[in-house]
PDB file of C-alpha atoms in Angstrom:
ATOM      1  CA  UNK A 207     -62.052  14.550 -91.652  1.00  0.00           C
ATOM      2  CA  UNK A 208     -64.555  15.296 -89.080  1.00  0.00           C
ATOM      3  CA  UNK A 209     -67.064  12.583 -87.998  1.00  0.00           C
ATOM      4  CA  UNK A 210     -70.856  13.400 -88.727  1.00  0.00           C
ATOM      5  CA  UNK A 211     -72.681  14.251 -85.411  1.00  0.00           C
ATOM      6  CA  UNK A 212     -75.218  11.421 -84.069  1.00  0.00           C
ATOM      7  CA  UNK A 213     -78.555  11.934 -84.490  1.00  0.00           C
ATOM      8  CA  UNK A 214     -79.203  13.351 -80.635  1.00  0.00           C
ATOM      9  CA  UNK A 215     -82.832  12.497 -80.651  1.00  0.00           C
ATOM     10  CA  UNK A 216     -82.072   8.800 -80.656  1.00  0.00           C
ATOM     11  CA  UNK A 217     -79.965   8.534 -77.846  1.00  0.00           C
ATOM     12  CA  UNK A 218     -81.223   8.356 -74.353  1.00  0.00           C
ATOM     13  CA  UNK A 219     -81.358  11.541 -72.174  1.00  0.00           C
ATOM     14  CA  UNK A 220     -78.880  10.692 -69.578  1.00  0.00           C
ATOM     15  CA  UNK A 221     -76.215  10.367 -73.053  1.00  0.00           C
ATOM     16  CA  UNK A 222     -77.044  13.416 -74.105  1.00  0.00           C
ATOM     17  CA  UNK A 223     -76.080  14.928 -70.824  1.00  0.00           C
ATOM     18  CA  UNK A 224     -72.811  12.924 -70.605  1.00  0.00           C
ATOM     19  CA  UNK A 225     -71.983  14.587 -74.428  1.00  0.00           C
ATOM     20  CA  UNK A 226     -73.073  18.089 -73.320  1.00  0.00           C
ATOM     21  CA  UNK A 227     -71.341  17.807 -70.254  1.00  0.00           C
ATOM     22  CA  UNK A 228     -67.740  16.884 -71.577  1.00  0.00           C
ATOM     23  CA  UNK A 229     -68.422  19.479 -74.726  1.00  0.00           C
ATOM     24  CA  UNK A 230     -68.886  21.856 -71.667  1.00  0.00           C
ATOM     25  CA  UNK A 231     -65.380  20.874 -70.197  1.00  0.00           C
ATOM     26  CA  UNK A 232     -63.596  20.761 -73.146  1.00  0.00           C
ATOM     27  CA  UNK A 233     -64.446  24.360 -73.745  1.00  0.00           C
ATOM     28  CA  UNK A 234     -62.320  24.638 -70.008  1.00  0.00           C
ATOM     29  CA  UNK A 235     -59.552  23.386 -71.524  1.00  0.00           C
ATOM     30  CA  UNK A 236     -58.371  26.748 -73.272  1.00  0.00           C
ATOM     31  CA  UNK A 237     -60.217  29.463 -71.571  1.00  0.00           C
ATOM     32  CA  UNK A 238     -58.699  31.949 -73.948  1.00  0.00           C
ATOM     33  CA  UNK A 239     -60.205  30.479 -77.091  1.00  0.00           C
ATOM     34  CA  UNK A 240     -63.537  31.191 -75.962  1.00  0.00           C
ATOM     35  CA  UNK A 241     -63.855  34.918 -76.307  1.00  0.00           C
ATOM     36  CA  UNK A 242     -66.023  37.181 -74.350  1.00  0.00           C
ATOM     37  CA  UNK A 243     -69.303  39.004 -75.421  1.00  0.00           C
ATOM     38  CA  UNK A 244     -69.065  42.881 -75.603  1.00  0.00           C
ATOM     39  CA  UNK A 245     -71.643  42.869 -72.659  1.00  0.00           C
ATOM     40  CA  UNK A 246     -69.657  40.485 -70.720  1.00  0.00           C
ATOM     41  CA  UNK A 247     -66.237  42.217 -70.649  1.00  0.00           C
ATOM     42  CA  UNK A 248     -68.368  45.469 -69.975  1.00  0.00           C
ATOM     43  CA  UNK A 249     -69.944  44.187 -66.740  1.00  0.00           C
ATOM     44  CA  UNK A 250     -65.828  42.241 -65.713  1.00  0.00           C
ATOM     45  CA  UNK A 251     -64.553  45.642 -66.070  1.00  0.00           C
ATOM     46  CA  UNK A 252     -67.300  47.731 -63.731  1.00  0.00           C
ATOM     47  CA  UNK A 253     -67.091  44.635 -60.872  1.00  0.00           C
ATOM     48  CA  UNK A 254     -63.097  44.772 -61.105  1.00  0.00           C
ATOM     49  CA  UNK A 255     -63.507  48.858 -61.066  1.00  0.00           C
ATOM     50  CA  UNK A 256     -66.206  48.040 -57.743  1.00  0.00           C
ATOM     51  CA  UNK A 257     -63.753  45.586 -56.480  1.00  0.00           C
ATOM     52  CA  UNK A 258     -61.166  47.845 -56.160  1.00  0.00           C
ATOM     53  CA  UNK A 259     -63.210  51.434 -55.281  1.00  0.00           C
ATOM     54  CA  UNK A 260     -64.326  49.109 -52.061  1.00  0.00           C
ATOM     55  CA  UNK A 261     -68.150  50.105 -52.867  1.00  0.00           C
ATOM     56  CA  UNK A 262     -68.760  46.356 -52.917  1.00  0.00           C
ATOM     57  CA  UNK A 263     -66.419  43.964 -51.399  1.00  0.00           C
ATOM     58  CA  UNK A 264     -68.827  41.303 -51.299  1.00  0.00           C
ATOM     59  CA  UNK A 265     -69.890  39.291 -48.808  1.00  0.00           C
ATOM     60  CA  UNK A 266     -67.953  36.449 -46.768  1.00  0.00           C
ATOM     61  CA  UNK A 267     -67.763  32.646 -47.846  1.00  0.00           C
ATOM     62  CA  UNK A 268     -69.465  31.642 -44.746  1.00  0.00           C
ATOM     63  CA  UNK A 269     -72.658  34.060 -44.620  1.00  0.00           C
ATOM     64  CA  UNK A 270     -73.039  33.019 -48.514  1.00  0.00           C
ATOM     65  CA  UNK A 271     -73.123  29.279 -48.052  1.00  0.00           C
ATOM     66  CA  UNK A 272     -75.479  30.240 -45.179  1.00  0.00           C
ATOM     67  CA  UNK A 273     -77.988  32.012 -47.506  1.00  0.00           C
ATOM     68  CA  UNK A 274     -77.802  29.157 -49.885  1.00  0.00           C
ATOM     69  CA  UNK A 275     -78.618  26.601 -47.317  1.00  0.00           C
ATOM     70  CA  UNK A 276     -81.423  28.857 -46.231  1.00  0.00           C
ATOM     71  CA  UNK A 277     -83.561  29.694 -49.476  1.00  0.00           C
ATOM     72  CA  UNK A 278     -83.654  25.870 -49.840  1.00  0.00           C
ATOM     73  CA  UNK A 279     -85.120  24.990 -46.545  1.00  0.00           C
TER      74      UNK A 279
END
């Protein structure tokens, strides 16, 4: 029998981010049970179909990072 869910509004903010965090990895645990939107598979299927027509091949790791570290500054 399932156990009733706490009442979330009781416990302190930095529990409820430990609880949403590991129902977040558990999800990671079988990537296949969580199925895809419609709209999600849709936009996979044109970035594999870019991917592989060249027209985007992305940028590299280093000039990413790079424009990461620079919108923060």
């Amino acid at each position: 029998m399932a156990q009733p869910l706490p009442d979330f509004n009781e416990l302190s903010p930095e529990r409820r981010i430990e609880l949403a965090e590991a129902l977040w990895e558990s999800l990671g645990n079988d990537p296949a049970s969580v199925p895809l939107t419609a709209g999600q598979k849709e936009e996979l299927d044109r970035r594999v179909a870019a991917y592989r027509a060249d027209r985007d091949p992305g940028s590299p790791w280093r000039e990413v990072l790079d424009r990461i570290e620079n919108r923060s500054r």
